[in-house]
Coordinates of C-alpha atoms and ligand atoms in Angstrom, one line a residue:
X233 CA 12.9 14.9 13.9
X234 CA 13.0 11.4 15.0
X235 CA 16.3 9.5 13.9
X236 CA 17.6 6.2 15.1
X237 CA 19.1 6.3 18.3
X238 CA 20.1 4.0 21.7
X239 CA 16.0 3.3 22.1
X240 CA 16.0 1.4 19.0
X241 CA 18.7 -1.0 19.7
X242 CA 17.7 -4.6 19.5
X243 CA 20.0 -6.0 22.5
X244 CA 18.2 -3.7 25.0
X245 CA 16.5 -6.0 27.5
X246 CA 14.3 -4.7 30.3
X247 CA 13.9 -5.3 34.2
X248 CA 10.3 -5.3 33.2
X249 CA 10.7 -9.3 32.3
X250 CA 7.5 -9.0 30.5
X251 CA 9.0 -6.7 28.3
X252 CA 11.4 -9.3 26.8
X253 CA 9.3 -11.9 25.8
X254 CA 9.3 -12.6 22.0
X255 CA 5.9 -11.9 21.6
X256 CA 5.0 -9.3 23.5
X257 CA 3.8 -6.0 21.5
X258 CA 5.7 -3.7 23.8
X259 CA 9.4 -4.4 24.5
X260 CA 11.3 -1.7 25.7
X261 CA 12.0 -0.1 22.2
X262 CA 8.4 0.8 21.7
X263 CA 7.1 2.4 24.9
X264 CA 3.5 3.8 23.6
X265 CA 1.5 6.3 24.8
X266 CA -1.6 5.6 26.4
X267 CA -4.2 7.0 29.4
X268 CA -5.7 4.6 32.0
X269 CA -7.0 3.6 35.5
X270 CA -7.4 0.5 37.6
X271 CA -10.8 -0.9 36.4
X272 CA -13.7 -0.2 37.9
X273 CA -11.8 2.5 40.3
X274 CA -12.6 6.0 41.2
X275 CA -9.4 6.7 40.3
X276 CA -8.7 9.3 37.7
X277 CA -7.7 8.2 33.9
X278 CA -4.0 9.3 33.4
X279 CA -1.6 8.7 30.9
X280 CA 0.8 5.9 31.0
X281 CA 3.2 4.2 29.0
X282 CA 3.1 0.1 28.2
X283 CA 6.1 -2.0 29.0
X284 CA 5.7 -5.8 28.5
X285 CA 2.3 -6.6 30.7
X286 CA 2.9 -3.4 32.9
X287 CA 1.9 0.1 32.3
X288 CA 4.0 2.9 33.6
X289 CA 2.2 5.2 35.4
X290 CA 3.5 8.6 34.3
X291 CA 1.7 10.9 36.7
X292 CA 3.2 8.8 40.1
X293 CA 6.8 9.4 38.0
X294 CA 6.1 12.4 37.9
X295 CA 5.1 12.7 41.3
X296 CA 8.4 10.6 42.4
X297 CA 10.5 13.1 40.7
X298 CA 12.9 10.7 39.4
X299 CA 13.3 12.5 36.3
X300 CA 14.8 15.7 35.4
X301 CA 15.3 18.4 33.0
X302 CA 13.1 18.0 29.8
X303 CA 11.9 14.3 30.6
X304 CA 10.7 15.8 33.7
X305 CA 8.9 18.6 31.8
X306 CA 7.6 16.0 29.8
X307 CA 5.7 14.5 32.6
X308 CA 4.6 17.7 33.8
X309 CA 2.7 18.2 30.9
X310 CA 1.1 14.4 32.0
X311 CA -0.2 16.1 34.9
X312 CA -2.7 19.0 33.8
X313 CA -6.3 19.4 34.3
X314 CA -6.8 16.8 31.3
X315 CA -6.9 13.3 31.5
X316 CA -5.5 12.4 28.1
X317 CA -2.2 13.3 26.4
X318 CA -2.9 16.5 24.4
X319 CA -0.8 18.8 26.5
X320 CA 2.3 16.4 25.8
X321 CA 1.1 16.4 22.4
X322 CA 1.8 20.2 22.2
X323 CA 4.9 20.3 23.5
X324 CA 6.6 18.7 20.7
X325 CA 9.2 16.4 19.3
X326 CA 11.8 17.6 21.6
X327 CA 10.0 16.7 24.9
X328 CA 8.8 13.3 23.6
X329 CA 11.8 12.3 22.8
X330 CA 13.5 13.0 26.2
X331 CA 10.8 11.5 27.8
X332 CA 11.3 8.6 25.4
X333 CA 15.3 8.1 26.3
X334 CA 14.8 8.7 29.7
X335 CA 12.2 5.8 29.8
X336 CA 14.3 3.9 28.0
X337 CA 17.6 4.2 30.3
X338 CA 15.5 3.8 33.7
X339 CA 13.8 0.5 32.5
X340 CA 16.7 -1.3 31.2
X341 CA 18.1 -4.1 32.3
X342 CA 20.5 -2.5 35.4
X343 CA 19.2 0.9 35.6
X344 CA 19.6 2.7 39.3
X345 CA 16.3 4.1 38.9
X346 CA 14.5 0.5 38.9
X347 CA 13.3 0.3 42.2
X348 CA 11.7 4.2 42.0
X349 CA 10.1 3.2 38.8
X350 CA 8.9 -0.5 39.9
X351 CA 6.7 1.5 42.9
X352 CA 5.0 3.1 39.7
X353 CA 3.7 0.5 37.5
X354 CA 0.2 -1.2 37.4
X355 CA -0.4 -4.4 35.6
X356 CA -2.5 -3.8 32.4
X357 CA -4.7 -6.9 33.3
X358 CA -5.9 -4.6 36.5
X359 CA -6.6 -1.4 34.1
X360 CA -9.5 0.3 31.7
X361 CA -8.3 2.3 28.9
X362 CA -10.1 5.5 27.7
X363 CA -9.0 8.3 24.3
X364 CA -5.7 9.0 24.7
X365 CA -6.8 12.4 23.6
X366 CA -9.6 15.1 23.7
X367 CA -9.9 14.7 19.9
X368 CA -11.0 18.5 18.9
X369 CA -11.4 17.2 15.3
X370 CA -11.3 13.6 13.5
X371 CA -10.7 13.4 9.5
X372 CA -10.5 10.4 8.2
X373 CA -9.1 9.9 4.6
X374 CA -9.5 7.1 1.9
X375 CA -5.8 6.8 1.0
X376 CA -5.8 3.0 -0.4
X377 CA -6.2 3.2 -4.3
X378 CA -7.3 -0.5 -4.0
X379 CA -9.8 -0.1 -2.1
X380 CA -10.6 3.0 -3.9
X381 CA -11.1 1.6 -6.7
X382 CA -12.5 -2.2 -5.9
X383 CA -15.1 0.0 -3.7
X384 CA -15.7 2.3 -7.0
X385 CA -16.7 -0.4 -9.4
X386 CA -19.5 -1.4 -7.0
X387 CA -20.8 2.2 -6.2
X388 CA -20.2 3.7 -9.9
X389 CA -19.4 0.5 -12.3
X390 CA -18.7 2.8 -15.2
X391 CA -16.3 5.3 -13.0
X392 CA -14.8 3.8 -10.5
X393 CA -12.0 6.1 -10.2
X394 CA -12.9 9.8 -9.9
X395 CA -10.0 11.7 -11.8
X396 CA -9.1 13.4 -8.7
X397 CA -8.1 10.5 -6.7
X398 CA -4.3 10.9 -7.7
X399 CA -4.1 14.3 -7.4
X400 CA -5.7 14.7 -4.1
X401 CA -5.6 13.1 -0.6
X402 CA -9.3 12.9 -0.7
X403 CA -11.0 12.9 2.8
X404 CA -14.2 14.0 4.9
X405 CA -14.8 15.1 8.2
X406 CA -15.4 12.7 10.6
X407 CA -17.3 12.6 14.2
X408 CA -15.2 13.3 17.3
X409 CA -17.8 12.4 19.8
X410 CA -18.4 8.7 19.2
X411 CA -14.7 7.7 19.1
X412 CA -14.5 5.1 21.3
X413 CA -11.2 2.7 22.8
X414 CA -10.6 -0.6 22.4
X415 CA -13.9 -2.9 24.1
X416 CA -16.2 -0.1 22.5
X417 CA -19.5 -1.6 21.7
X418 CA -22.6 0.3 19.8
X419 CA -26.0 -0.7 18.6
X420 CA -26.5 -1.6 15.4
X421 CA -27.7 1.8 13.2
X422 CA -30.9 2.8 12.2
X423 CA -31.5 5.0 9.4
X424 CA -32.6 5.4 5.7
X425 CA -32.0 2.6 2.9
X426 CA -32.8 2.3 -0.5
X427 CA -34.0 -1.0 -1.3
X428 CA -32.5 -2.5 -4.2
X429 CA -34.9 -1.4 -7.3
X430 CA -37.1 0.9 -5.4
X431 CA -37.2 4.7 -5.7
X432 CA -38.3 5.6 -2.1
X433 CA -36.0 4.5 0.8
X434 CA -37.5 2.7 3.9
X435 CA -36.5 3.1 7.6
X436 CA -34.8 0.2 8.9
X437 CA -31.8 -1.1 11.0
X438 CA -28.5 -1.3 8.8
X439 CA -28.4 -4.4 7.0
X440 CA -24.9 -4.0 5.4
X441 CA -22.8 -3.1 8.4
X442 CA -19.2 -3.3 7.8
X443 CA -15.9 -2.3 9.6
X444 CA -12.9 -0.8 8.0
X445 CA -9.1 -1.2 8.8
X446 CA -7.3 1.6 9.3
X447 CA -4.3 3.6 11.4
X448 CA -5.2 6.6 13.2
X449 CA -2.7 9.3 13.4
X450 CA -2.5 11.5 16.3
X451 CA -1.7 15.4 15.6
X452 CA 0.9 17.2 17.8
X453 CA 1.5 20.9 18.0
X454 CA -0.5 22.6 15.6
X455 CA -0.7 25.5 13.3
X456 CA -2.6 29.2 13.4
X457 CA -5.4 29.4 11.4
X458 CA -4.2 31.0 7.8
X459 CA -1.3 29.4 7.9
X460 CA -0.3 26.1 6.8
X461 CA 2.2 23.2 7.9
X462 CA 4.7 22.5 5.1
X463 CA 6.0 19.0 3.7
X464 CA 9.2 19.1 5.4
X465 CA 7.7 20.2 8.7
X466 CA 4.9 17.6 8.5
X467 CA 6.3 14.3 10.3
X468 CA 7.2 17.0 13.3
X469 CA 3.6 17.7 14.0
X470 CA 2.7 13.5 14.4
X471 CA 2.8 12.5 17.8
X472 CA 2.3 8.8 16.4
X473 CA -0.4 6.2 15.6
X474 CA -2.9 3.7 16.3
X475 CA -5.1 1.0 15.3
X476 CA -8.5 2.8 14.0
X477 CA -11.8 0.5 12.9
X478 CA -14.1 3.1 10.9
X479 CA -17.5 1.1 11.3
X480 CA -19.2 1.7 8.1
X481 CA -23.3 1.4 7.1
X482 CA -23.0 0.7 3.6
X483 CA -26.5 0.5 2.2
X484 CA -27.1 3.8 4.5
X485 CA -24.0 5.3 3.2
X486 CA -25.2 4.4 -0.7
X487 CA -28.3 6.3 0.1
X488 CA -26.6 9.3 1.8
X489 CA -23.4 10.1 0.4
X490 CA -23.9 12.5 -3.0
X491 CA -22.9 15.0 -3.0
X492 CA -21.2 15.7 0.3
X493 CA -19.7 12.3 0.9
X494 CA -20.6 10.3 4.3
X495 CA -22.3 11.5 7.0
X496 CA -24.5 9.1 9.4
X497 CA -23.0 6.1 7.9
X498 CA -20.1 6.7 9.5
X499 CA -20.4 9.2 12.8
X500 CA -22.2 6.3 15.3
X501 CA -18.9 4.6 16.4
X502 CA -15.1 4.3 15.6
X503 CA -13.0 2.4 17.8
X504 CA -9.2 3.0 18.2
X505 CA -6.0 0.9 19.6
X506 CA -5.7 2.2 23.5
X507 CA -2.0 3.0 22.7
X508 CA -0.2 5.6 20.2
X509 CA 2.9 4.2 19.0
X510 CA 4.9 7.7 18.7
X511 CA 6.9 8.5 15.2
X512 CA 10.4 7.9 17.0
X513 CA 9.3 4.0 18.0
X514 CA 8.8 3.7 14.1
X515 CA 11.3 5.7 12.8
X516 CA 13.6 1.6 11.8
X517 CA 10.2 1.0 10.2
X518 CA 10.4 3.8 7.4
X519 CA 10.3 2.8 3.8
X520 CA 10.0 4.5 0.7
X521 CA 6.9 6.2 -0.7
X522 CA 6.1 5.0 -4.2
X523 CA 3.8 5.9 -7.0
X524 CA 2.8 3.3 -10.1
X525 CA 4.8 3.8 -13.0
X526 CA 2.6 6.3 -15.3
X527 CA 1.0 7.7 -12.5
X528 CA 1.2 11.5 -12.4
X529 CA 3.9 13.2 -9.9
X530 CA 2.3 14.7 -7.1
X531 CA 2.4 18.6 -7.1
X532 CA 4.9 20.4 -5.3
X533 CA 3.7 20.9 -2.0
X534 CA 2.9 17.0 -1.7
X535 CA 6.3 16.4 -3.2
X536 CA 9.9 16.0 -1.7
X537 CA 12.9 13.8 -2.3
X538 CA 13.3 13.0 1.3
X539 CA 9.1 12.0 1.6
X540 CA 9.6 9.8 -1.6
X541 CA 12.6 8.0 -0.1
X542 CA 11.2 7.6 3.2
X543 CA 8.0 8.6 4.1
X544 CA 6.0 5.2 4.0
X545 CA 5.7 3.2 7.4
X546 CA 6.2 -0.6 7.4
X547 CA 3.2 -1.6 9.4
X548 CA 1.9 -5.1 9.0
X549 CA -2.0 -5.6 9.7
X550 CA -4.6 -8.0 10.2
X551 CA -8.1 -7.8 10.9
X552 CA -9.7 -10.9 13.2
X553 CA -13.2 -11.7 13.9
X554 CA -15.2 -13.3 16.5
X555 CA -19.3 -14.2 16.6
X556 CA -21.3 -15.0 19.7
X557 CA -21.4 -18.9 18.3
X558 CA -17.4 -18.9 18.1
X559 CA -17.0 -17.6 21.9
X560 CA -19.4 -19.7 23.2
X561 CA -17.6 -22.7 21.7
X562 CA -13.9 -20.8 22.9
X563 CA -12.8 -21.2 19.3
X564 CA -9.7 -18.3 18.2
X565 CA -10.4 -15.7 16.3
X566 CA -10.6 -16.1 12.4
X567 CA -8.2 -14.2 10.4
X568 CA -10.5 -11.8 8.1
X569 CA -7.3 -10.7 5.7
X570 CA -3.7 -8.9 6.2
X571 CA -2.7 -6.0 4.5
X572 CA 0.0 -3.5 5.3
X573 CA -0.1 0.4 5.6
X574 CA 3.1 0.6 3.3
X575 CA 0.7 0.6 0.4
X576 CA -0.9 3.9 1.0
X577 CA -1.4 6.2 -1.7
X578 CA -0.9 9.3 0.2
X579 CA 1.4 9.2 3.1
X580 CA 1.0 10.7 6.8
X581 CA 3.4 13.5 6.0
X582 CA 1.1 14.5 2.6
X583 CA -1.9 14.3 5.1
X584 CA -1.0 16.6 7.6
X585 CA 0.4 19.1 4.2
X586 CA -2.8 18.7 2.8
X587 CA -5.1 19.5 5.3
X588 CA -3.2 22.6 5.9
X589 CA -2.6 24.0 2.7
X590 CA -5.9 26.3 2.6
X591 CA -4.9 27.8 6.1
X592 CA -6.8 25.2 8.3
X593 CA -5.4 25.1 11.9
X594 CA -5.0 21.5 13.4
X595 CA -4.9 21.6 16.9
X596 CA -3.0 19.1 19.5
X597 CA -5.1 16.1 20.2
X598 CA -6.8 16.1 17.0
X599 CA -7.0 12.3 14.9
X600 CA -6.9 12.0 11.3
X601 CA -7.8 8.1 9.8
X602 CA -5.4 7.0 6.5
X603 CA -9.2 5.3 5.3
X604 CA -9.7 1.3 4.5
X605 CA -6.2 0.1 4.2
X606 CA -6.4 -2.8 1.6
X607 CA -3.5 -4.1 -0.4
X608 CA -2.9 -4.8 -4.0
X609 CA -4.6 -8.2 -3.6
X610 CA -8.0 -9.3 -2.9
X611 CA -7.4 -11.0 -0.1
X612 CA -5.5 -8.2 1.4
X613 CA -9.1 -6.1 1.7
X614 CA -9.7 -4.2 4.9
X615 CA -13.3 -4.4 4.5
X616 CA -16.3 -6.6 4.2
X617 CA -17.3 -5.1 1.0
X618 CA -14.5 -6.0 -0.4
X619 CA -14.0 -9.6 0.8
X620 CA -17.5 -10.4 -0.1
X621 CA -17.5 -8.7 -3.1
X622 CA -20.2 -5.9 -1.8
X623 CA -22.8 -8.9 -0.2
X624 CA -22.2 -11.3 -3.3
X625 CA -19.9 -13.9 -1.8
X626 CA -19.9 -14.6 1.5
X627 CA -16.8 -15.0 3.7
X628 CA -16.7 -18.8 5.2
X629 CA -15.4 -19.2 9.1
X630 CA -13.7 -21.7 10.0
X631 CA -16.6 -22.5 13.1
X632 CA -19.2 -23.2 10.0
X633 CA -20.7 -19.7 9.9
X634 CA -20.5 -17.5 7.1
X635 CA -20.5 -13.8 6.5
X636 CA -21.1 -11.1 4.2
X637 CA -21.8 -8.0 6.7
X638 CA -21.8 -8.0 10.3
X639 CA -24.8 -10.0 12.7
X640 CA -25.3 -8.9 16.1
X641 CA -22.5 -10.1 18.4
X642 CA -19.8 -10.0 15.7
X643 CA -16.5 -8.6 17.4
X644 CA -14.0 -6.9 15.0
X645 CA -10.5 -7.5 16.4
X646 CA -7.2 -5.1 14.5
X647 CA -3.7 -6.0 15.0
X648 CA -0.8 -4.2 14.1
X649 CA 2.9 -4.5 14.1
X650 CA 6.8 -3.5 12.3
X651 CA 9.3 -5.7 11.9
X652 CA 12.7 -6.4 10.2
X653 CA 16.1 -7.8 10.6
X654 CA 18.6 -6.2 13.1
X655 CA 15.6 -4.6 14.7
X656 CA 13.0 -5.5 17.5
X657 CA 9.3 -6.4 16.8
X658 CA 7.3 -3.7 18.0
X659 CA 3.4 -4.2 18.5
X660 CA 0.3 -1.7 18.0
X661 CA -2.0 -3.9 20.7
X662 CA -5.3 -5.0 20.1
X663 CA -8.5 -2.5 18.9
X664 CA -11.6 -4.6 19.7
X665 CA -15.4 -3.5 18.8
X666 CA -18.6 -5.4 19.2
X667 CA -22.0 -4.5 17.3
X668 CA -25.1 -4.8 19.4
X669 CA -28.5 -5.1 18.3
X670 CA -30.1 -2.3 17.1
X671 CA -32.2 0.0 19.6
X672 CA -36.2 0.3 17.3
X673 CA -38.5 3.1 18.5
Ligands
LIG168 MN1 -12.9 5.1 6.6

């Protein structure tokens, strides 16, 4: 289990001068896990692991044999028949964390190995980005009780709550296939609507397209089928997390989604962050898990002292948009709201217990989503619906234009980040999705 250790310290300064800028989302104690190639190359996508403005490129490490023992086993398992990182993912907490200390030791400021790794790195501005895993499975949860219950008075004014909500992690599963990275852009969907006051729906492009701000949390090594992953074994079985935008069709969704929840509203795209930010980079970042007073205690196998005293994560958000009228006039992107994922209902650990419990096996590679991340304020919304107050007030930009859902060209920009005193900022990087027009006939 990750604890704090050397990689954490604050004065550690890399040779990777990038990597000690103020602002950069990947200083030398954060070294995420992502799975690249030079752009527009032939080359094969492999993993790789940010520092600064510089990827490391773990398979020519690998290849360079400047590691040994388990951080060298660690790259080995970089270099399988799979582009993306789900044999690391298997091979547990143990491995990542070598590869994690030796990566920290050969980048810092001094290190012998500087000049074996410097013939290894490639400049992200030179690079594409593709999943960091083959996600087997994607479940994305709805683990925000504000914006469970701000989205509830719109759909169901007299019950916005369902009585289950704070007694179960509720969830759905969610399409693997049309996970996309950072850059992903899709049409605009097509489906069935019911029109406000009519009783037969009408086949038209989505005209309430909204995005949702969320982490995405990678799955490590996983479980055999009838058997489950306990509470306390939970955090062990997260590789780490991303950025994750669940694009969401409301008024296709509203039509859809009794009594089996969503279905086409959501499968057409979901974008993630390029890089996984593992567990051990956020272990300073911990914070303690609470319920409302008067809420009811969570049963036992979603309960433990240890979970309740530390088993939120500190992660500040913000979600950004851009139009085609605001890049054609190269004005910044507007900031939509900020939340925070330390308001969570449910945390990762009572995720991972959850979706075990009945003897489901979770497999390396797969992705669950925490659902819309909004805090206890208004403002704090991670979702159109919400900040327009489901289509009734629209959202002004500061270029003149005004939303209420998404127009064709809108880009959806999601940043994360930790930080707090005696400890460096660490960054998430950008996830970045752009809505086309829909495709008729
Ligand atoms: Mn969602």
């Amino acid at each position: 289990m990750p604890q704090l250790n050397e990689t954490h310290d604050a004065q550690l300064r890399s040779w990777v001068e990038s990597a000690n800028q103020p602002d950069t989302d990947f200083p030398i104690q954060n070294l995420p896990f992502g799975v690249f190639r030079r752009r527009d190359s032939a080359e094969s996508f492999r993993p790789g692991v940010a520092i600064g403005d510089q990827i490391v490129d773990l398979r020519a490490l690998h290849a360079a044999k400047v590691f040994t023992g388990r951080a060298h086993d660690a790259l080995a398992a970089c270099n399988g028949k799979l582009p993306g990182l789900n044999e690391l993912m298997a091979a547990g907490f143990e491995v990542w964390s070598a590869l994690r200390l030796a990566l920290s030791r050969g980048l810092r400021e001094g290190s012998a190995q500087q000049s074996a790794i410097a013939k290894v790195l490639v400049p992200q501005a030179d690079v594409e980005y593709t999943l960091p895993a083959q996600v087997g499975d994607y479940t994305d949860f709805y683990t925000s009780i504000h914006h469970a219950t701000t989205i509830g008075k719109q759909f169901r004014p007299d019950n916005p709550l369902l009585p289950n909500y704070k007694w179960v992690p509720i969830g759905y599963h969610g399409r693997a296939s049309s996970l996309g990275v950072s850059g992903q852009q899709f049409p605009r969907p097509v489906g069935q609507i019911l029109p406000k006051g009519a009783t037969e729906p009408q086949f038209s492009p989505c005209q309430r397209l909204d995005y949702e701000t969320e982490m995405g949390i990678f799955i490590g090594p996983g479980n055999a089928q009838g058997t489950r992953i306990r509470l306390e074994d939970a955090e062990s079985r997260i590789f780490g997390l991303c950025l994750l935008n669940d694009w969401s069709a409301r008024d296709i969704q509203a039509w859809e989604y009794q009594p089996l929840g969503p279905f086409l509203s959501k499968s057409f795209a979901t974008t993630l962050s390029p890089w996984i930010v593992t567990l051990e980079a956020l272990e300073p970042f911990r914070t303690a898990w609470e319920r409302p007073a008067g809420d009811p205690a969570p049963l036992p196998y979603l309960s433990s002292e240890q979970n309740r005293a530390e088993g939120a994560l500190d992660v500040h958000l913000q979600t950004l948009i851009t139009t085609q009228r605001s890049r054609e006039a190269n004005a910044a992107p507007a900031l939509l709201a900020e939340s925070n994922y330390r308001h969570a209902y449910w945390n990762a650990a009572q995720l991972v217990a959850h979706h075990t419990v009945n003897g489901c096996n979770l497999q390396a590679g797969d992705l669950f989503g925490t659902g819309t991340l909004s805090g206890p304020n208004a403002d704090e919304a991670g979702s159109l619906l919400e900040l327009s107050s489901g289509g009734q007030k629209p959202v002004a930009l500061p270029w003149g234009e005004e939303r209420t859902f998404l127009q064709d060209g809108d880009e959806i920009i999601l940043r994360g980040w930790c930080e707090k005193e005696g400890f460096r900022r660490i960054g998430f990087g950008d996830s970045a999705g752009t809505v086309l027009p829909a495709l008729l006939g």
